[in-house]
CSV table of C-alpha atoms and ligand atoms in Angstrom, one decimal:
chain,number,residue,atom,x,y,z
A,57,MET,CA,9.3,6.2,27.4
A,58,GLU,CA,12.8,6.5,25.9
A,59,ARG,CA,13.0,5.3,22.2
A,60,GLU,CA,15.8,2.8,23.0
A,61,GLN,CA,13.8,1.4,25.9
A,62,LEU,CA,10.7,1.1,23.7
A,63,LYS,CA,12.7,-0.7,21.0
A,64,SER,CA,14.1,-3.2,23.5
A,65,ASP,CA,10.7,-3.8,25.0
A,66,ILE,CA,9.2,-4.3,21.6
A,67,GLN,CA,11.9,-6.9,20.8
A,68,ARG,CA,11.3,-8.7,24.1
A,69,LEU,CA,7.5,-8.8,23.7
A,70,ARG,CA,7.7,-9.9,20.1
A,71,ARG,CA,9.8,-13.0,21.3
A,72,GLU,CA,7.7,-13.7,24.3
A,73,LYS,CA,4.4,-13.6,22.3
A,74,ASN,CA,5.7,-15.2,19.1
A,75,ALA,CA,4.5,-12.1,17.2
A,76,VAL,CA,5.6,-10.9,13.8
A,77,ILE,CA,5.7,-7.2,13.0
A,78,LEU,CA,4.9,-6.3,9.4
A,79,ALA,CA,5.3,-2.8,8.1
A,80,HIS,CA,4.6,-0.9,4.9
A,81,TYR,CA,7.2,1.3,3.3
A,82,TYR,CA,5.2,4.4,4.2
A,83,THR,CA,5.6,4.0,7.9
A,84,GLU,CA,8.1,6.1,9.8
A,85,PRO,CA,11.8,4.9,9.7
A,86,ASP,CA,11.9,3.6,13.3
A,87,ILE,CA,9.0,1.3,12.6
A,88,GLN,CA,10.5,0.1,9.4
A,89,ASP,CA,13.8,-0.6,11.2
A,90,ILE,CA,12.2,-2.7,13.9
A,91,ALA,CA,9.8,-4.6,11.7
A,92,ASP,CA,10.4,-8.3,10.9
A,93,PHE,CA,9.3,-7.5,7.3
A,94,VAL,CA,8.8,-4.3,5.3
A,95,GLY,CA,7.1,-4.5,2.0
A,96,ASP,CA,4.6,-3.2,-0.5
A,97,SER,CA,0.9,-4.2,-0.3
A,98,LEU,CA,1.5,-7.5,-2.2
A,99,ALA,CA,4.5,-8.6,-0.3
A,100,LEU,CA,2.8,-7.8,3.0
A,101,ALA,CA,-0.2,-10.0,2.1
A,102,GLN,CA,2.2,-12.8,0.9
A,103,SER,CA,4.2,-12.5,4.2
A,104,ALA,CA,1.0,-12.7,6.3
A,105,ALA,CA,-0.2,-15.7,4.3
A,106,ARG,CA,2.9,-17.7,5.2
A,107,THR,CA,3.7,-16.6,8.8
A,108,GLU,CA,3.8,-19.1,11.6
A,109,ALA,CA,3.5,-16.4,14.3
A,110,ASP,CA,0.6,-16.4,16.7
A,111,ILE,CA,0.1,-12.6,16.5
A,112,ILE,CA,0.5,-10.4,13.5
A,113,VAL,CA,1.1,-6.7,14.3
A,114,MET,CA,0.3,-4.9,11.0
A,115,CYS,CA,1.9,-1.4,10.9
A,116,GLY,CA,0.2,0.1,7.9
A,117,VAL,CA,-3.5,1.0,7.4
A,118,HIS,CA,-6.7,-0.7,8.3
A,119,PHE,CA,-7.3,-2.6,5.0
A,120,MET,CA,-3.9,-4.2,5.4
A,121,GLY,CA,-4.8,-5.5,8.8
A,122,GLU,CA,-8.1,-6.8,7.4
A,123,THR,CA,-6.2,-8.6,4.6
A,124,CYS,CA,-4.0,-10.2,7.2
A,125,LYS,CA,-7.0,-11.3,9.2
A,126,ILE,CA,-8.8,-12.7,6.2
A,127,LEU,CA,-5.8,-14.7,5.2
A,128,CYS,CA,-5.1,-15.8,8.8
A,129,PRO,CA,-8.6,-16.1,10.5
A,130,ASP,CA,-7.2,-18.1,13.4
A,131,LYS,CA,-4.5,-15.6,14.3
A,132,LYS,CA,-4.7,-12.5,16.3
A,133,VAL,CA,-4.1,-9.4,14.1
A,134,VAL,CA,-3.5,-6.1,15.9
A,135,VAL,CA,-2.7,-2.7,14.6
A,136,PRO,CA,-1.0,0.2,16.4
A,137,ASP,CA,-3.9,2.6,15.6
A,138,LEU,CA,-7.4,1.6,14.5
A,139,GLU,CA,-7.9,5.1,13.1
A,140,ALA,CA,-5.3,4.5,10.4
A,141,GLY,CA,-7.7,4.4,7.4
A,142,CYS,CA,-7.2,5.2,3.7
A,143,SER,CA,-8.8,7.9,1.6
A,144,LEU,CA,-8.7,5.6,-1.4
A,145,SER,CA,-10.5,2.8,0.4
A,146,ASP,CA,-13.0,5.4,1.7
A,147,SER,CA,-13.8,6.4,-1.8
A,148,CYS,CA,-15.5,3.1,-2.5
A,149,ARG,CA,-18.4,2.1,-0.2
A,150,ALA,CA,-19.6,-1.5,-0.6
A,151,ALA,CA,-23.2,-0.4,-1.0
A,152,ASP,CA,-22.2,2.0,-3.9
A,153,LEU,CA,-20.2,-0.7,-5.6
A,154,ARG,CA,-23.0,-3.2,-5.2
A,155,ALA,CA,-25.3,-0.7,-7.0
A,156,PHE,CA,-22.7,-0.2,-9.7
A,157,ILE,CA,-22.3,-3.9,-10.3
A,158,ASP,CA,-26.1,-4.3,-10.5
A,159,GLU,CA,-26.1,-1.6,-13.2
A,160,HIS,CA,-23.5,-3.5,-15.2
A,161,PRO,CA,-24.5,-7.1,-15.4
A,162,GLY,CA,-21.9,-9.5,-17.0
A,163,TYR,CA,-18.9,-7.5,-15.8
A,164,LYS,CA,-16.1,-9.1,-13.7
A,165,VAL,CA,-15.0,-6.9,-10.8
A,166,ILE,CA,-11.3,-6.2,-10.1
A,167,SER,CA,-10.6,-4.4,-6.9
A,168,TYR,CA,-7.5,-2.8,-5.7
A,169,VAL,CA,-6.3,-4.1,-2.4
A,170,ASN,CA,-6.9,-0.6,-0.9
A,171,THR,CA,-10.5,-1.5,-0.2
A,172,THR,CA,-12.6,-2.7,2.8
A,173,ALA,CA,-13.2,-6.4,3.3
A,174,GLU,CA,-16.9,-5.8,2.3
A,175,VAL,CA,-15.7,-4.4,-1.1
A,176,LYS,CA,-13.3,-7.3,-1.6
A,177,ALA,CA,-16.2,-9.7,-0.8
A,178,LEU,CA,-18.1,-8.2,-3.9
A,179,SER,CA,-15.0,-8.7,-6.1
A,180,ASP,CA,-13.9,-11.5,-8.5
A,181,VAL,CA,-10.2,-10.7,-7.9
A,182,VAL,CA,-8.0,-8.4,-5.9
A,183,VAL,CA,-4.9,-6.6,-7.3
A,184,THR,CA,-2.1,-4.5,-6.0
A,185,SER,CA,-0.1,-2.0,-8.0
A,186,SER,CA,2.6,-4.8,-8.3
A,187,ASN,CA,0.4,-7.3,-10.0
A,188,ALA,CA,-2.5,-5.4,-11.5
A,189,ARG,CA,-1.2,-5.8,-15.1
A,190,ARG,CA,-0.6,-9.5,-14.7
A,191,VAL,CA,-4.1,-10.1,-13.1
A,192,VAL,CA,-5.9,-8.0,-15.8
A,193,ASP,CA,-3.9,-9.9,-18.5
A,194,SER,CA,-5.2,-13.2,-17.1
A,195,TYR,CA,-8.7,-12.3,-18.4
A,196,PRO,CA,-9.7,-12.8,-22.0
A,197,LYS,CA,-9.4,-9.6,-24.1
A,198,ASP,CA,-13.1,-9.5,-24.6
A,199,GLU,CA,-14.0,-9.9,-20.9
A,200,LYS,CA,-16.0,-7.0,-19.6
A,201,LEU,CA,-14.2,-5.6,-16.5
A,202,ILE,CA,-14.9,-3.1,-13.8
A,203,PHE,CA,-11.8,-1.8,-12.1
A,204,GLY,CA,-11.8,0.2,-8.8
A,205,PRO,CA,-11.4,2.2,-6.8
A,206,ASP,CA,-8.3,4.0,-8.0
A,207,LYS,CA,-9.0,5.7,-11.3
A,208,ASN,CA,-5.4,6.6,-12.0
A,209,LEU,CA,-4.1,3.1,-11.6
A,210,GLY,CA,-7.1,1.9,-13.6
A,211,ALA,CA,-6.4,4.3,-16.4
A,212,TYR,CA,-2.7,3.4,-16.4
A,213,ILE,CA,-3.6,-0.4,-16.7
A,214,ASN,CA,-6.1,0.4,-19.5
A,215,SER,CA,-3.3,2.3,-21.3
A,216,ILE,CA,-0.7,-0.4,-21.1
A,217,THR,CA,-3.0,-3.3,-21.8
A,218,GLY,CA,-5.2,-1.7,-24.4
A,219,ARG,CA,-8.3,-2.5,-22.4
A,220,ASP,CA,-11.4,-0.4,-21.8
A,221,MET,CA,-12.2,-1.3,-18.2
A,222,LEU,CA,-14.9,0.6,-16.5
A,223,LEU,CA,-13.2,2.7,-13.9
A,224,TRP,CA,-14.4,3.7,-10.4
A,225,ASN,CA,-13.8,7.4,-9.7
A,226,GLY,CA,-11.7,7.0,-6.6
A,227,GLY,CA,-8.3,8.3,-5.6
A,228,CYS,CA,-5.7,8.7,-2.9
A,229,HIS,CA,-5.2,12.0,-1.2
A,230,VAL,CA,-1.4,11.6,-1.1
A,231,HIS,CA,-0.8,10.6,-4.7
A,232,GLY,CA,-3.4,13.0,-6.0
A,233,ARG,CA,-1.6,16.1,-4.8
A,234,PHE,CA,1.9,16.0,-6.3
A,235,SER,CA,2.7,19.3,-8.1
A,236,LEU,CA,3.8,18.8,-11.7
A,237,GLN,CA,5.3,22.3,-11.7
A,238,ALA,CA,7.4,21.6,-8.6
A,239,ILE,CA,8.5,18.2,-10.0
A,240,LEU,CA,9.6,19.9,-13.3
A,241,ALA,CA,11.4,22.6,-11.3
A,242,LEU,CA,13.3,19.9,-9.3
A,243,LYS,CA,14.1,18.1,-12.5
A,244,ALA,CA,15.5,21.3,-14.0
A,245,GLU,CA,17.8,21.7,-10.9
A,246,HIS,CA,18.8,18.0,-11.2
A,247,PRO,CA,18.7,17.2,-14.9
A,248,GLY,CA,20.3,13.7,-14.4
A,249,ALA,CA,17.7,12.7,-11.8
A,250,LYS,CA,15.3,9.9,-12.8
A,251,VAL,CA,11.6,10.5,-11.9
A,252,LEU,CA,10.0,7.6,-10.1
A,253,VAL,CA,6.1,7.6,-10.0
A,254,HIS,CA,3.5,5.4,-8.3
A,255,PRO,CA,0.6,4.6,-10.6
A,256,GLU,CA,-1.9,6.1,-8.1
A,257,CYS,CA,-0.6,9.5,-9.4
A,258,PRO,CA,-2.6,11.3,-12.1
A,259,ALA,CA,-1.7,10.8,-15.8
A,260,ALA,CA,0.1,14.2,-15.9
A,261,ILE,CA,2.6,13.1,-13.3
A,262,GLN,CA,2.9,9.6,-14.9
A,263,ALA,CA,3.7,11.4,-18.2
A,264,VAL,CA,7.0,12.8,-16.8
A,265,ALA,CA,8.1,9.4,-15.2
A,266,ASP,CA,11.2,7.5,-16.1
A,267,GLU,CA,9.7,4.6,-14.2
A,268,ILE,CA,6.1,3.8,-13.0
A,269,GLY,CA,5.7,1.1,-10.4
A,270,SER,CA,4.6,0.0,-7.0
A,271,THR,CA,6.6,1.0,-4.0
A,272,ALA,CA,8.6,-2.3,-4.2
A,273,GLY,CA,9.0,-1.8,-8.0
A,274,LEU,CA,10.3,1.8,-7.5
A,275,LEU,CA,12.7,0.6,-4.8
A,276,LYS,CA,14.1,-2.1,-7.1
A,277,TYR,CA,14.5,0.4,-10.0
A,278,SER,CA,16.4,2.8,-7.7
A,279,VAL,CA,18.8,0.1,-6.8
A,280,GLU,CA,19.4,-1.2,-10.3
A,281,CYS,CA,19.4,2.1,-12.2
A,282,PRO,CA,22.9,3.6,-12.6
A,283,ALA,CA,21.6,7.2,-12.1
A,284,ARG,CA,22.8,8.9,-9.0
A,285,GLU,CA,19.7,11.1,-8.3
A,286,PHE,CA,16.0,10.3,-8.1
A,287,ILE,CA,12.8,12.3,-7.7
A,288,VAL,CA,10.3,10.1,-6.0
A,289,ALA,CA,6.6,10.7,-6.5
A,290,THR,CA,5.0,8.5,-3.9
A,291,GLU,CA,4.7,8.7,-0.1
A,292,SER,CA,8.0,9.9,1.2
A,293,GLY,CA,8.4,7.0,3.7
A,294,ILE,CA,9.8,4.9,0.9
A,295,LEU,CA,12.9,7.2,0.7
A,296,HIS,CA,14.1,5.6,3.9
A,297,LYS,CA,14.6,2.1,2.3
A,298,MET,CA,15.8,3.6,-0.9
A,299,GLN,CA,18.5,5.5,0.9
A,300,GLN,CA,19.4,2.5,3.0
A,301,ALA,CA,19.7,0.3,-0.1
A,302,SER,CA,21.8,2.9,-2.0
A,303,PRO,CA,23.6,5.1,0.5
A,304,ASP,CA,25.7,6.8,-2.2
A,305,LYS,CA,22.6,8.0,-4.2
A,306,THR,CA,20.5,11.1,-3.6
A,307,PHE,CA,16.7,10.9,-3.3
A,308,TYR,CA,14.4,13.9,-3.5
A,309,PRO,CA,10.7,13.6,-2.4
A,310,ALA,CA,8.5,15.0,-5.2
A,311,PRO,CA,6.8,18.1,-3.7
A,312,PRO,CA,3.0,18.3,-3.2
A,313,GLU,CA,0.9,21.2,-4.1
A,314,MET,CA,1.3,23.5,-1.1
A,315,THR,CA,-1.9,24.1,0.9
A,316,GLU,CA,-2.4,25.5,4.4
A,317,SER,CA,-2.7,21.9,5.7
A,318,ILE,CA,0.6,20.8,4.2
A,319,GLY,CA,3.4,22.9,5.6
A,320,CYS,CA,6.3,20.6,4.5
A,321,SER,CA,7.9,19.9,1.2
A,322,CYS,CA,7.4,16.1,1.3
A,323,ASN,CA,4.2,14.1,0.9
A,324,GLU,CA,3.2,12.0,3.9
A,325,CYS,CA,0.1,9.8,4.4
A,326,ILE,CA,-1.6,11.0,7.5
A,327,TYR,CA,-3.0,7.5,8.1
A,328,MET,CA,0.3,5.6,7.8
A,329,ARG,CA,1.9,8.2,10.1
A,330,LEU,CA,-0.5,7.3,12.9
A,331,ASN,CA,1.7,4.3,13.4
A,332,THR,CA,4.3,5.2,16.1
A,333,LEU,CA,6.8,3.2,18.1
A,334,ASP,CA,4.8,3.9,21.3
A,335,LYS,CA,1.6,2.7,19.8
A,336,LEU,CA,3.3,-0.4,18.4
A,337,TYR,CA,4.7,-1.2,21.9
A,338,ARG,CA,1.2,-0.8,23.4
A,339,ALA,CA,-0.4,-2.9,20.6
A,340,LEU,CA,2.1,-5.7,21.4
A,341,LEU,CA,1.7,-5.4,25.1
A,342,ASN,CA,-2.1,-5.3,25.3
A,343,GLU,CA,-2.8,-7.2,22.1
A,344,THR,CA,-5.2,-4.5,21.0
A,345,PRO,CA,-6.7,-2.9,19.0
A,346,GLU,CA,-7.6,-6.1,17.2
A,347,ILE,CA,-8.8,-6.4,13.7
A,348,VAL,CA,-12.1,-8.2,13.4
A,349,VAL,CA,-13.8,-9.2,10.2
A,350,ALA,CA,-17.2,-10.8,10.2
A,351,PRO,CA,-16.9,-14.5,9.2
A,352,ASP,CA,-19.3,-14.4,6.3
A,353,VAL,CA,-17.5,-11.3,4.8
A,354,SER,CA,-14.1,-12.9,5.5
A,355,GLU,CA,-15.1,-16.1,3.7
A,356,LYS,CA,-16.3,-14.2,0.6
A,357,ALA,CA,-13.3,-11.8,0.6
A,358,MET,CA,-10.8,-14.6,1.0
A,359,LYS,CA,-11.5,-16.0,-2.5
A,360,PRO,CA,-10.5,-12.9,-4.6
A,361,ILE,CA,-7.4,-12.4,-2.3
A,362,ARG,CA,-6.3,-16.0,-2.7
A,363,LYS,CA,-6.9,-15.8,-6.5
A,364,MET,CA,-4.6,-12.8,-6.6
A,365,LEU,CA,-1.9,-14.6,-4.6
A,366,GLU,CA,-2.2,-17.6,-7.0
A,367,LEU,CA,-1.8,-15.3,-10.0
A,368,SER,CA,1.2,-13.6,-8.4
A,369,LYS,CA,3.4,-16.8,-7.8
B,467,13P,P1,1.9,-0.4,-2.9
B,467,13P,O1,2.5,-0.7,-1.6
B,467,13P,O2,1.3,-1.6,-3.5
B,467,13P,O3,2.9,0.2,-3.9
B,467,13P,O4,0.7,0.6,-2.7
B,467,13P,C1,0.9,1.9,-2.2
B,467,13P,C2,-0.1,2.3,-1.3
B,467,13P,O5,-0.8,3.3,-1.5
B,467,13P,C3,-0.4,1.5,-0.1
B,467,13P,O6,-1.4,2.1,0.6
B,468,SF4,FE1,-4.4,5.1,1.3
B,468,SF4,FE2,-3.0,6.8,-0.1
B,468,SF4,FE3,-2.4,6.4,2.4
B,468,SF4,FE4,-1.9,4.5,0.6
B,468,SF4,S1,-1.0,6.6,0.7
B,468,SF4,S2,-2.8,4.2,2.6
B,468,SF4,S3,-3.6,4.8,-0.8
B,468,SF4,S4,-4.3,7.2,1.7
């Protein structure tokens, strides 16, 4: 179907079905442009928690759909592609976390939102990269904490809070593969450019950052900073909103290490990119594939998510 026809059919179905389309900054530009709301992981959860729509179409990855469903158990939550997973979420299986918790009695468990509902159900509180510092700071200094699954975000929070949280050894395949050498070469070509880095990147990449933050935090910085050029070390989908917000500035995607499987000079999340306009249209039309979370898991996972939302007000 023609793109323009798809877009107008999506608009019509959204109105007819009282559906809301939420999208993460890492989705393709057409999806961001048609969404009712585009945001980072925290803003998407906040948006889901307050929506009055009957159907939520979550254009992002599976754990984002689960978070919507847990927050809105009575609504229908659909996603364009059920296969849109997350390598970070995959790096922490609930059974392994359960065993780790049992080995460390007396520890509170802080889980990144990039986790399955089952992992959240084992956690005391959930965080995103926007609020991780604030949530960690809400615990007394001598509280024993486990942080997972992203080891880079955990190490970053340890470094800025002076904590010694036990870190899960997980990571994201996108943020883990930026090339320091290529970023430095780009910086040498554009010495005035500010380097923007997501905290899921390794410490060596964080070390050359002018700003470290969540996708929303980096977008805000790019708008407020008077610099004209930016090198962006996070999934390249965010450049779309950055460019829209600052049309007169120049944004360079930080290059990944080149491997046979990555032929381009930008860094895309294969899972986020499974969201397409065509699949979004079909998800709205057929109201599938639907996100389902077992009620007992949902009930347990709701508490740490709600706690995070309370701490983020
Ligand atoms: P934020 O949207 O919280 O910055 O997280 C990035 C990410 O990797 C989402 O999967
Ligand atoms: Fe997961 Fe990384 Fe993709 Fe985000 S960018 S959804 S953390 S694999």
